[in-house]
Amino acid sequence: MQINRTASAHWTGGLKDGKGLISTQSGALKDYPYGFASRFEGIPGTNPEELIGAAHAGCFTMALSLILGEAGFTAEHMETSAKVTLESVEGGFAITAIHLSLSGRIPGADEATFTELANKAKAGCPVSKALASVPITLDVKVV
């Protein structure tokens, strides 16, 4: 089975004064603004790192749901955030780290089991695999 998803970016202008629009095939994002100011200066709009974080948090949490089910558990709820670090390095900018923070309530699973299964999901989710060149860390909290 092969699944293809698409997204697009439109850009006009230079780096600092330019403006971009991001769209996704699903329509979840349609001409959503991004640019230098939203990436580096905290101005409203999105940026590539935020989108990578959203994709990673979503993929990881879905993968964990699968792994929990295989182990006989069902999440009452889970919440994952992904902090993507962009830093100036020699030769330009690079994503240097991703930190996943997970909290959840899994009836019947203790913290050690939840953490073990979460680490399995971190290693196996497709987005983690795609981002394997970046150090990915995880903390887990049972609520």
Short mmCIF file of N, CA, C and O in Angstrom, two decimals:
data_model
loop_
_atom_site.label_atom_id
_atom_site.label_comp_id
_atom_site.label_asym_id
_atom_site.label_seq_id
_atom_site.Cartn_x
_atom_site.Cartn_y
_atom_site.Cartn_z
N MET A 1 0.84 -1.18 0.00
CA MET A 1 0.00 0.00 0.00
C MET A 1 0.89 1.24 0.00
O MET A 1 1.87 1.30 0.72
N GLN A 2 0.53 2.20 -0.81
CA GLN A 2 1.25 3.47 -0.85
C GLN A 2 0.23 4.59 -0.71
O GLN A 2 -0.79 4.60 -1.39
N ILE A 3 0.52 5.52 0.18
CA ILE A 3 -0.34 6.68 0.40
C ILE A 3 0.48 7.92 0.10
O ILE A 3 1.61 8.06 0.59
N ASN A 4 -0.06 8.82 -0.68
CA ASN A 4 0.61 10.08 -0.99
C ASN A 4 -0.25 11.23 -0.48
O ASN A 4 -1.45 11.27 -0.73
N ARG A 5 0.38 12.13 0.24
CA ARG A 5 -0.29 13.35 0.71
C ARG A 5 0.50 14.53 0.17
O ARG A 5 1.73 14.46 0.04
N THR A 6 -0.18 15.62 -0.10
CA THR A 6 0.52 16.77 -0.65
C THR A 6 0.23 18.03 0.15
O THR A 6 -0.82 18.17 0.78
N ALA A 7 1.19 18.90 0.10
CA ALA A 7 1.07 20.24 0.66
C ALA A 7 1.82 21.16 -0.28
O ALA A 7 2.68 20.71 -1.05
N SER A 8 1.50 22.42 -0.25
CA SER A 8 2.17 23.35 -1.16
C SER A 8 2.47 24.66 -0.45
O SER A 8 1.84 25.00 0.56
N ALA A 9 3.44 25.36 -0.99
CA ALA A 9 3.81 26.68 -0.47
C ALA A 9 3.93 27.64 -1.65
O ALA A 9 4.45 27.29 -2.71
N HIS A 10 3.43 28.83 -1.47
CA HIS A 10 3.52 29.90 -2.45
C HIS A 10 4.29 31.03 -1.79
O HIS A 10 4.04 31.36 -0.63
N TRP A 11 5.23 31.64 -2.50
CA TRP A 11 6.06 32.70 -1.94
C TRP A 11 6.20 33.85 -2.92
O TRP A 11 6.39 33.62 -4.11
N THR A 12 6.12 35.08 -2.41
CA THR A 12 6.41 36.26 -3.21
C THR A 12 7.32 37.17 -2.40
O THR A 12 7.16 37.31 -1.19
N GLY A 13 8.29 37.78 -3.07
CA GLY A 13 9.18 38.74 -2.42
C GLY A 13 10.48 38.11 -1.94
O GLY A 13 10.77 36.95 -2.19
N GLY A 14 11.23 38.94 -1.22
CA GLY A 14 12.52 38.51 -0.68
C GLY A 14 12.34 37.77 0.63
O GLY A 14 11.22 37.54 1.09
N LEU A 15 13.46 37.42 1.24
CA LEU A 15 13.40 36.63 2.48
C LEU A 15 12.68 37.38 3.59
O LEU A 15 11.72 36.88 4.17
N LYS A 16 13.15 38.60 3.92
CA LYS A 16 12.59 39.30 5.07
C LYS A 16 11.28 40.02 4.76
O LYS A 16 10.42 40.13 5.62
N ASP A 17 11.12 40.52 3.55
CA ASP A 17 9.89 41.25 3.23
C ASP A 17 8.87 40.38 2.50
O ASP A 17 7.75 40.79 2.24
N GLY A 18 9.23 39.15 2.19
CA GLY A 18 8.36 38.27 1.44
C GLY A 18 7.22 37.72 2.27
O GLY A 18 7.21 37.80 3.50
N LYS A 19 6.28 37.16 1.57
CA LYS A 19 5.12 36.56 2.22
C LYS A 19 4.85 35.21 1.58
O LYS A 19 4.93 35.06 0.37
N GLY A 20 4.52 34.26 2.43
CA GLY A 20 4.23 32.93 1.95
C GLY A 20 2.84 32.47 2.37
O GLY A 20 2.26 32.99 3.33
N LEU A 21 2.33 31.50 1.63
CA LEU A 21 1.05 30.87 1.94
C LEU A 21 1.24 29.36 1.84
O LEU A 21 1.81 28.86 0.88
N ILE A 22 0.77 28.65 2.85
CA ILE A 22 0.87 27.19 2.88
C ILE A 22 -0.53 26.60 2.77
O ILE A 22 -1.46 27.09 3.41
N SER A 23 -0.65 25.56 1.96
CA SER A 23 -1.94 24.87 1.81
C SER A 23 -1.70 23.37 1.88
O SER A 23 -0.62 22.87 1.54
N THR A 24 -2.71 22.64 2.35
CA THR A 24 -2.65 21.19 2.39
C THR A 24 -3.76 20.60 1.52
O THR A 24 -4.81 21.22 1.33
N GLN A 25 -3.51 19.41 1.04
CA GLN A 25 -4.47 18.71 0.19
C GLN A 25 -5.83 18.59 0.85
O GLN A 25 -6.86 18.75 0.21
N SER A 26 -5.85 18.34 2.15
CA SER A 26 -7.11 18.15 2.87
C SER A 26 -7.91 19.43 3.03
O SER A 26 -9.09 19.40 3.30
N GLY A 27 -7.22 20.56 2.90
CA GLY A 27 -7.87 21.85 3.14
C GLY A 27 -7.76 22.29 4.59
O GLY A 27 -8.26 23.36 4.94
N ALA A 28 -7.12 21.50 5.45
CA ALA A 28 -6.94 21.90 6.84
C ALA A 28 -6.20 23.24 6.91
O ALA A 28 -6.48 24.06 7.78
N LEU A 29 -5.26 23.42 6.01
CA LEU A 29 -4.60 24.72 5.84
C LEU A 29 -4.87 25.15 4.40
O LEU A 29 -4.61 24.40 3.47
N LYS A 30 -5.38 26.34 4.24
CA LYS A 30 -5.68 26.86 2.91
C LYS A 30 -5.14 28.28 2.85
O LYS A 30 -5.65 29.18 3.53
N ASP A 31 -4.06 28.45 2.11
CA ASP A 31 -3.42 29.76 1.98
C ASP A 31 -3.12 30.37 3.34
O ASP A 31 -3.38 31.55 3.59
N TYR A 32 -2.59 29.54 4.25
CA TYR A 32 -2.27 30.00 5.60
C TYR A 32 -0.94 30.74 5.57
O TYR A 32 0.04 30.23 5.03
N PRO A 33 -0.88 31.95 6.14
CA PRO A 33 0.32 32.77 6.01
C PRO A 33 1.52 32.27 6.82
O PRO A 33 1.38 31.74 7.91
N TYR A 34 2.68 32.45 6.22
CA TYR A 34 3.94 32.23 6.92
C TYR A 34 4.98 33.15 6.29
O TYR A 34 4.78 33.67 5.20
N GLY A 35 6.05 33.37 7.01
CA GLY A 35 7.10 34.22 6.49
C GLY A 35 8.21 34.37 7.51
O GLY A 35 8.22 33.73 8.57
N PHE A 36 9.16 35.24 7.19
CA PHE A 36 10.31 35.46 8.07
C PHE A 36 9.86 35.88 9.46
O PHE A 36 10.34 35.36 10.47
N ALA A 37 8.91 36.81 9.52
CA ALA A 37 8.48 37.34 10.82
C ALA A 37 7.80 36.27 11.68
O ALA A 37 8.00 36.21 12.89
N SER A 38 7.00 35.40 11.07
CA SER A 38 6.34 34.35 11.86
C SER A 38 7.32 33.24 12.24
O SER A 38 7.11 32.54 13.23
N ARG A 39 8.40 33.13 11.52
CA ARG A 39 9.39 32.09 11.83
C ARG A 39 10.42 32.56 12.84
O ARG A 39 10.82 31.80 13.73
N PHE A 40 10.84 33.81 12.74
CA PHE A 40 11.95 34.29 13.56
C PHE A 40 11.60 35.40 14.54
O PHE A 40 12.38 35.68 15.44
N GLU A 41 10.44 36.04 14.39
CA GLU A 41 10.13 37.21 15.21
C GLU A 41 8.85 37.08 16.02
O GLU A 41 8.42 38.04 16.65
N GLY A 42 8.20 35.92 16.00
CA GLY A 42 7.02 35.71 16.82
C GLY A 42 5.76 36.39 16.33
O GLY A 42 4.78 36.49 17.08
N ILE A 43 5.75 36.84 15.11
CA ILE A 43 4.56 37.47 14.52
C ILE A 43 3.57 36.37 14.16
O ILE A 43 3.96 35.27 13.77
N PRO A 44 2.24 36.62 14.25
CA PRO A 44 1.26 35.58 13.91
C PRO A 44 1.45 35.01 12.51
O PRO A 44 1.84 35.72 11.58
N GLY A 45 1.19 33.75 12.39
CA GLY A 45 1.39 32.97 11.17
C GLY A 45 2.08 31.69 11.57
O GLY A 45 2.50 31.53 12.72
N THR A 46 2.23 30.79 10.67
CA THR A 46 2.87 29.53 11.01
C THR A 46 4.31 29.53 10.53
O THR A 46 4.83 30.54 10.04
N ASN A 47 4.97 28.40 10.68
CA ASN A 47 6.36 28.25 10.24
C ASN A 47 6.63 26.75 10.07
O ASN A 47 5.91 25.91 10.61
N PRO A 48 7.66 26.40 9.33
CA PRO A 48 7.93 24.99 9.10
C PRO A 48 8.15 24.17 10.37
O PRO A 48 7.68 23.02 10.46
N GLU A 49 8.82 24.74 11.36
CA GLU A 49 9.09 23.98 12.59
C GLU A 49 7.81 23.66 13.35
O GLU A 49 7.64 22.56 13.87
N GLU A 50 6.90 24.60 13.40
CA GLU A 50 5.61 24.37 14.05
C GLU A 50 4.83 23.27 13.33
O GLU A 50 4.22 22.41 13.96
N LEU A 51 4.89 23.26 12.02
CA LEU A 51 4.18 22.25 11.24
C LEU A 51 4.82 20.88 11.42
O LEU A 51 4.11 19.87 11.52
N ILE A 52 6.15 20.83 11.49
CA ILE A 52 6.83 19.56 11.78
C ILE A 52 6.42 19.07 13.16
O ILE A 52 6.14 17.88 13.36
N GLY A 53 6.36 19.98 14.14
CA GLY A 53 5.95 19.61 15.49
C GLY A 53 4.53 19.05 15.52
O GLY A 53 4.26 18.04 16.17
N ALA A 54 3.63 19.68 14.81
CA ALA A 54 2.24 19.19 14.76
C ALA A 54 2.17 17.81 14.12
O ALA A 54 1.48 16.91 14.62
N ALA A 55 2.90 17.64 13.03
CA ALA A 55 2.92 16.34 12.36
C ALA A 55 3.50 15.26 13.27
O ALA A 55 2.97 14.15 13.35
N HIS A 56 4.57 15.60 13.95
CA HIS A 56 5.22 14.61 14.82
C HIS A 56 4.34 14.26 16.01
O HIS A 56 4.16 13.08 16.33
N ALA A 57 3.75 15.25 16.66
CA ALA A 57 2.87 14.98 17.80
C ALA A 57 1.69 14.12 17.38
O ALA A 57 1.32 13.17 18.07
N GLY A 58 1.10 14.43 16.23
CA GLY A 58 -0.05 13.66 15.75
C GLY A 58 0.31 12.24 15.39
O GLY A 58 -0.37 11.28 15.78
N CYS A 59 1.40 12.06 14.67
CA CYS A 59 1.83 10.72 14.24
C CYS A 59 2.21 9.87 15.45
O CYS A 59 1.77 8.71 15.57
N PHE A 60 3.01 10.43 16.35
CA PHE A 60 3.44 9.71 17.55
C PHE A 60 2.23 9.25 18.38
O PHE A 60 2.16 8.10 18.82
N THR A 61 1.26 10.13 18.58
CA THR A 61 0.11 9.80 19.42
C THR A 61 -0.75 8.72 18.78
O THR A 61 -1.24 7.81 19.47
N MET A 62 -0.90 8.78 17.46
CA MET A 62 -1.63 7.71 16.76
C MET A 62 -0.88 6.38 16.86
O MET A 62 -1.49 5.33 17.10
N ALA A 63 0.44 6.41 16.69
CA ALA A 63 1.25 5.19 16.79
C ALA A 63 1.14 4.61 18.19
O ALA A 63 1.03 3.39 18.37
N LEU A 64 1.15 5.47 19.20
CA LEU A 64 1.03 5.00 20.57
C LEU A 64 -0.34 4.37 20.81
O LEU A 64 -0.45 3.35 21.50
N SER A 65 -1.38 4.94 20.23
CA SER A 65 -2.71 4.35 20.35
C SER A 65 -2.73 2.92 19.81
O SER A 65 -3.30 2.02 20.42
N LEU A 66 -2.07 2.71 18.68
CA LEU A 66 -1.97 1.37 18.10
C LEU A 66 -1.22 0.42 19.05
O LEU A 66 -1.68 -0.68 19.33
N ILE A 67 -0.08 0.88 19.54
CA ILE A 67 0.75 0.05 20.41
C ILE A 67 0.03 -0.26 21.72
O ILE A 67 0.11 -1.38 22.23
N LEU A 68 -0.67 0.72 22.27
CA LEU A 68 -1.46 0.47 23.47
C LEU A 68 -2.51 -0.61 23.21
O LEU A 68 -2.69 -1.52 24.02
N GLY A 69 -3.20 -0.49 22.09
CA GLY A 69 -4.22 -1.48 21.74
C GLY A 69 -3.65 -2.87 21.60
O GLY A 69 -4.24 -3.85 22.06
N GLU A 70 -2.48 -2.98 20.98
CA GLU A 70 -1.83 -4.28 20.84
C GLU A 70 -1.45 -4.88 22.20
O GLU A 70 -1.39 -6.10 22.35
N ALA A 71 -1.22 -4.01 23.19
CA ALA A 71 -0.88 -4.46 24.54
C ALA A 71 -2.11 -4.62 25.42
O ALA A 71 -2.00 -4.92 26.61
N GLY A 72 -3.30 -4.40 24.87
CA GLY A 72 -4.53 -4.60 25.61
C GLY A 72 -5.03 -3.39 26.38
O GLY A 72 -5.86 -3.52 27.27
N PHE A 73 -4.54 -2.20 26.01
CA PHE A 73 -4.94 -0.97 26.70
C PHE A 73 -5.64 -0.03 25.72
O PHE A 73 -5.38 -0.07 24.52
N THR A 74 -6.50 0.81 26.27
CA THR A 74 -7.13 1.88 25.50
C THR A 74 -6.98 3.18 26.28
O THR A 74 -7.31 3.23 27.47
N ALA A 75 -6.51 4.19 25.62
CA ALA A 75 -6.31 5.48 26.28
C ALA A 75 -7.65 6.12 26.61
O ALA A 75 -8.54 6.18 25.76
N GLU A 76 -7.78 6.60 27.84
CA GLU A 76 -8.92 7.45 28.18
C GLU A 76 -8.71 8.81 27.52
O GLU A 76 -9.62 9.40 26.97
N HIS A 77 -7.47 9.28 27.61
CA HIS A 77 -7.06 10.47 26.85
C HIS A 77 -5.53 10.56 26.86
O HIS A 77 -4.87 10.06 27.76
N MET A 78 -5.00 11.19 25.80
CA MET A 78 -3.56 11.47 25.70
C MET A 78 -3.39 12.85 25.10
O MET A 78 -4.19 13.28 24.27
N GLU A 79 -2.35 13.51 25.52
CA GLU A 79 -2.01 14.84 25.01
C GLU A 79 -0.51 14.85 24.75
O GLU A 79 0.28 14.52 25.64
N THR A 80 -0.11 15.19 23.54
CA THR A 80 1.30 15.24 23.19
C THR A 80 1.63 16.62 22.63
O THR A 80 0.91 17.14 21.78
N SER A 81 2.72 17.19 23.11
CA SER A 81 3.26 18.40 22.49
C SER A 81 4.65 18.08 21.97
O SER A 81 5.35 17.22 22.52
N ALA A 82 5.04 18.75 20.91
CA ALA A 82 6.36 18.56 20.32
C ALA A 82 7.04 19.92 20.26
O ALA A 82 6.51 20.86 19.66
N LYS A 83 8.18 20.01 20.90
CA LYS A 83 8.99 21.24 20.86
C LYS A 83 10.12 21.02 19.87
O LYS A 83 10.99 20.18 20.08
N VAL A 84 10.08 21.75 18.76
CA VAL A 84 11.08 21.63 17.70
C VAL A 84 12.04 22.81 17.84
O VAL A 84 11.62 23.96 17.82
N THR A 85 13.32 22.50 18.00
CA THR A 85 14.34 23.53 18.21
C THR A 85 15.05 23.83 16.90
O THR A 85 15.63 22.93 16.28
N LEU A 86 15.02 25.09 16.50
CA LEU A 86 15.73 25.59 15.33
C LEU A 86 16.86 26.47 15.85
O LEU A 86 16.61 27.37 16.66
N GLU A 87 18.08 26.19 15.42
CA GLU A 87 19.22 26.96 15.91
C GLU A 87 20.13 27.37 14.75
O GLU A 87 20.22 26.67 13.74
N SER A 88 20.82 28.48 14.98
CA SER A 88 21.86 28.90 14.06
C SER A 88 23.08 28.03 14.31
O SER A 88 23.55 27.93 15.44
N VAL A 89 23.54 27.37 13.27
CA VAL A 89 24.72 26.51 13.36
C VAL A 89 25.66 26.91 12.23
O VAL A 89 25.31 27.71 11.36
N GLU A 90 26.84 26.35 12.24
CA GLU A 90 27.78 26.63 11.17
C GLU A 90 27.14 26.26 9.84
O GLU A 90 26.61 25.16 9.67
N GLY A 91 27.10 27.20 8.93
CA GLY A 91 26.52 26.95 7.62
C GLY A 91 25.05 27.32 7.50
O GLY A 91 24.45 27.11 6.47
N GLY A 92 24.44 27.87 8.57
CA GLY A 92 23.04 28.29 8.47
C GLY A 92 22.24 27.87 9.68
O GLY A 92 22.73 27.83 10.79
N PHE A 93 20.99 27.53 9.44
CA PHE A 93 20.09 27.10 10.51
C PHE A 93 19.83 25.61 10.37
O PHE A 93 19.87 25.05 9.27
N ALA A 94 19.54 24.97 11.50
CA ALA A 94 19.22 23.55 11.50
C ALA A 94 18.25 23.24 12.62
O ALA A 94 18.27 23.90 13.67
N ILE A 95 17.43 22.24 12.41
CA ILE A 95 16.62 21.69 13.50
C ILE A 95 17.56 20.79 14.28
O ILE A 95 18.09 19.82 13.74
N THR A 96 17.77 21.13 15.55
CA THR A 96 18.78 20.43 16.35
C THR A 96 18.19 19.49 17.38
O THR A 96 18.92 18.69 17.96
N ALA A 97 16.90 19.59 17.64
CA ALA A 97 16.29 18.72 18.65
C ALA A 97 14.77 18.76 18.51
O ALA A 97 14.20 19.76 18.07
N ILE A 98 14.16 17.65 18.92
CA ILE A 98 12.71 17.59 19.06
C ILE A 98 12.44 16.93 20.40
O ILE A 98 13.00 15.87 20.71
N HIS A 99 11.60 17.57 21.20
CA HIS A 99 11.23 17.00 22.50
C HIS A 99 9.73 16.78 22.54
O HIS A 99 8.95 17.71 22.38
N LEU A 100 9.35 15.52 22.73
CA LEU A 100 7.94 15.17 22.86
C LEU A 100 7.58 15.11 24.34
O LEU A 100 8.30 14.49 25.13
N SER A 101 6.49 15.76 24.72
CA SER A 101 5.95 15.68 26.08
C SER A 101 4.57 15.05 25.99
O SER A 101 3.69 15.58 25.32
N LEU A 102 4.42 13.94 26.68
CA LEU A 102 3.19 13.16 26.63
C LEU A 102 2.59 13.08 28.01
O LEU A 102 3.28 12.81 28.99
N SER A 103 1.29 13.31 28.09
CA SER A 103 0.56 13.02 29.33
C SER A 103 -0.68 12.23 28.93
O SER A 103 -1.20 12.40 27.82
N GLY A 104 -1.10 11.36 29.81
CA GLY A 104 -2.28 10.58 29.48
C GLY A 104 -2.78 9.74 30.62
O GLY A 104 -2.09 9.54 31.62
N ARG A 105 -3.98 9.30 30.45
CA ARG A 105 -4.62 8.39 31.40
C ARG A 105 -4.93 7.11 30.63
O ARG A 105 -5.73 7.12 29.69
N ILE A 106 -4.28 6.04 31.06
CA ILE A 106 -4.43 4.74 30.41
C ILE A 106 -4.89 3.75 31.47
O ILE A 106 -4.07 3.25 32.25
N PRO A 107 -6.18 3.50 31.58
CA PRO A 107 -6.66 2.57 32.60
C PRO A 107 -5.94 1.23 32.53
O PRO A 107 -5.79 0.64 31.46
N GLY A 108 -5.43 0.78 33.69
CA GLY A 108 -4.76 -0.51 33.80
C GLY A 108 -3.27 -0.48 33.53
O GLY A 108 -2.59 -1.47 33.76
N ALA A 109 -2.74 0.63 33.03
CA ALA A 109 -1.31 0.72 32.74
C ALA A 109 -0.63 1.60 33.78
O ALA A 109 -1.07 2.72 34.02
N ASP A 110 0.44 1.09 34.35
CA ASP A 110 1.21 1.92 35.28
C ASP A 110 2.18 2.81 34.49
O ASP A 110 2.30 2.69 33.26
N GLU A 111 2.86 3.70 35.20
CA GLU A 111 3.73 4.66 34.52
C GLU A 111 4.87 3.96 33.77
O GLU A 111 5.23 4.37 32.66
N ALA A 112 5.44 2.91 34.34
CA ALA A 112 6.54 2.21 33.67
C ALA A 112 6.07 1.58 32.35
O ALA A 112 6.77 1.67 31.33
N THR A 113 4.90 0.97 32.37
CA THR A 113 4.36 0.35 31.15
C THR A 113 4.04 1.42 30.12
O THR A 113 4.37 1.27 28.93
N PHE A 114 3.41 2.49 30.55
CA PHE A 114 3.06 3.59 29.65
C PHE A 114 4.32 4.17 29.01
O PHE A 114 4.38 4.40 27.80
N THR A 115 5.36 4.36 29.82
CA THR A 115 6.61 4.91 29.31
C THR A 115 7.27 3.96 28.31
O THR A 115 7.75 4.38 27.26
N GLU A 116 7.28 2.68 28.63
CA GLU A 116 7.86 1.68 27.72
C GLU A 116 7.15 1.67 26.38
O GLU A 116 7.79 1.68 25.31
N LEU A 117 5.83 1.68 26.41
CA LEU A 117 5.06 1.68 25.17
C LEU A 117 5.21 2.98 24.40
O LEU A 117 5.28 2.99 23.17
N ALA A 118 5.31 4.09 25.13
CA ALA A 118 5.51 5.40 24.48
C ALA A 118 6.86 5.44 23.77
O ALA A 118 6.98 5.98 22.66
N ASN A 119 7.89 4.89 24.39
CA ASN A 119 9.20 4.86 23.75
C ASN A 119 9.19 3.98 22.50
O ASN A 119 9.86 4.30 21.51
N LYS A 120 8.42 2.92 22.54
CA LYS A 120 8.26 2.08 21.35
C LYS A 120 7.60 2.87 20.23
O LYS A 120 8.01 2.79 19.07
N ALA A 121 6.58 3.65 20.57
CA ALA A 121 5.89 4.49 19.57
C ALA A 121 6.83 5.56 19.03
O ALA A 121 6.83 5.85 17.82
N LYS A 122 7.63 6.15 19.90
CA LYS A 122 8.58 7.19 19.46
C LYS A 122 9.55 6.62 18.43
O LYS A 122 9.84 7.26 17.42
N ALA A 123 10.02 5.43 18.65
CA ALA A 123 10.97 4.80 17.74
C ALA A 123 10.31 4.36 16.44
O ALA A 123 10.95 4.37 15.38
N GLY A 124 9.03 4.00 16.50
CA GLY A 124 8.39 3.39 15.34
C GLY A 124 7.49 4.26 14.51
O GLY A 124 7.11 3.87 13.40
N CYS A 125 7.12 5.44 14.99
CA CYS A 125 6.18 6.24 14.20
C CYS A 125 6.88 6.74 12.93
O CYS A 125 8.07 7.06 12.93
N PRO A 126 6.16 6.78 11.81
CA PRO A 126 6.78 7.17 10.54
C PRO A 126 7.44 8.55 10.56
O PRO A 126 8.48 8.74 9.93
N VAL A 127 6.87 9.50 11.28
CA VAL A 127 7.49 10.83 11.31
C VAL A 127 8.79 10.78 12.12
O VAL A 127 9.78 11.40 11.73
N SER A 128 8.83 10.04 13.22
CA SER A 128 10.08 9.88 13.96
C SER A 128 11.15 9.27 13.05
O SER A 128 12.31 9.70 13.07
N LYS A 129 10.77 8.28 12.28
CA LYS A 129 11.72 7.66 11.36
C LYS A 129 12.23 8.65 10.33
O LYS A 129 13.41 8.67 10.00
N ALA A 130 11.33 9.49 9.81
CA ALA A 130 11.72 10.49 8.81
C ALA A 130 12.66 11.54 9.41
O ALA A 130 13.49 12.11 8.70
N LEU A 131 12.52 11.79 10.70
CA LEU A 131 13.32 12.81 11.37
C LEU A 131 14.48 12.19 12.15
O LEU A 131 15.03 12.81 13.06
N ALA A 132 14.89 11.00 11.80
CA ALA A 132 15.89 10.25 12.57
C ALA A 132 17.24 10.95 12.69
O ALA A 132 18.00 10.65 13.61
N SER A 133 17.54 11.90 11.84
CA SER A 133 18.82 12.61 11.95
C SER A 133 18.82 13.64 13.08
O SER A 133 19.85 14.20 13.41
N VAL A 134 17.65 13.86 13.67
CA VAL A 134 17.51 14.85 14.76
C VAL A 134 17.32 14.09 16.07
O VAL A 134 16.51 13.17 16.15
N PRO A 135 18.04 14.48 17.14
CA PRO A 135 17.80 13.84 18.43
C PRO A 135 16.37 14.08 18.90
O PRO A 135 15.90 15.23 18.93
N ILE A 136 15.66 13.00 19.25
CA ILE A 136 14.28 13.08 19.71
C ILE A 136 14.23 12.56 21.13
O ILE A 136 14.67 11.43 21.39
N THR A 137 13.72 13.37 22.04
CA THR A 137 13.58 12.97 23.44
C THR A 137 12.10 12.94 23.81
O THR A 137 11.27 13.50 23.10
N LEU A 138 11.81 12.27 24.93
CA LEU A 138 10.42 12.07 25.32
C LEU A 138 10.31 12.09 26.83
O LEU A 138 11.14 11.48 27.52
N ASP A 139 9.32 12.79 27.35
CA ASP A 139 8.95 12.62 28.75
C ASP A 139 7.49 12.23 28.81
O ASP A 139 6.68 12.62 27.96
N VAL A 140 7.18 11.39 29.80
CA VAL A 140 5.85 10.80 29.92
C VAL A 140 5.32 11.07 31.31
O VAL A 140 6.03 10.92 32.31
N LYS A 141 4.05 11.47 31.37
CA LYS A 141 3.39 11.74 32.65
C LYS A 141 2.03 11.07 32.65
O LYS A 141 1.23 11.27 31.74
N VAL A 142 1.77 10.28 33.68
CA VAL A 142 0.45 9.68 33.86
C VAL A 142 -0.39 10.65 34.66
O VAL A 142 0.04 11.15 35.69
N VAL A 143 -1.59 10.93 34.17
CA VAL A 143 -2.48 11.86 34.88
C VAL A 143 -3.75 11.17 35.31
O VAL A 143 -4.09 10.13 34.85
#
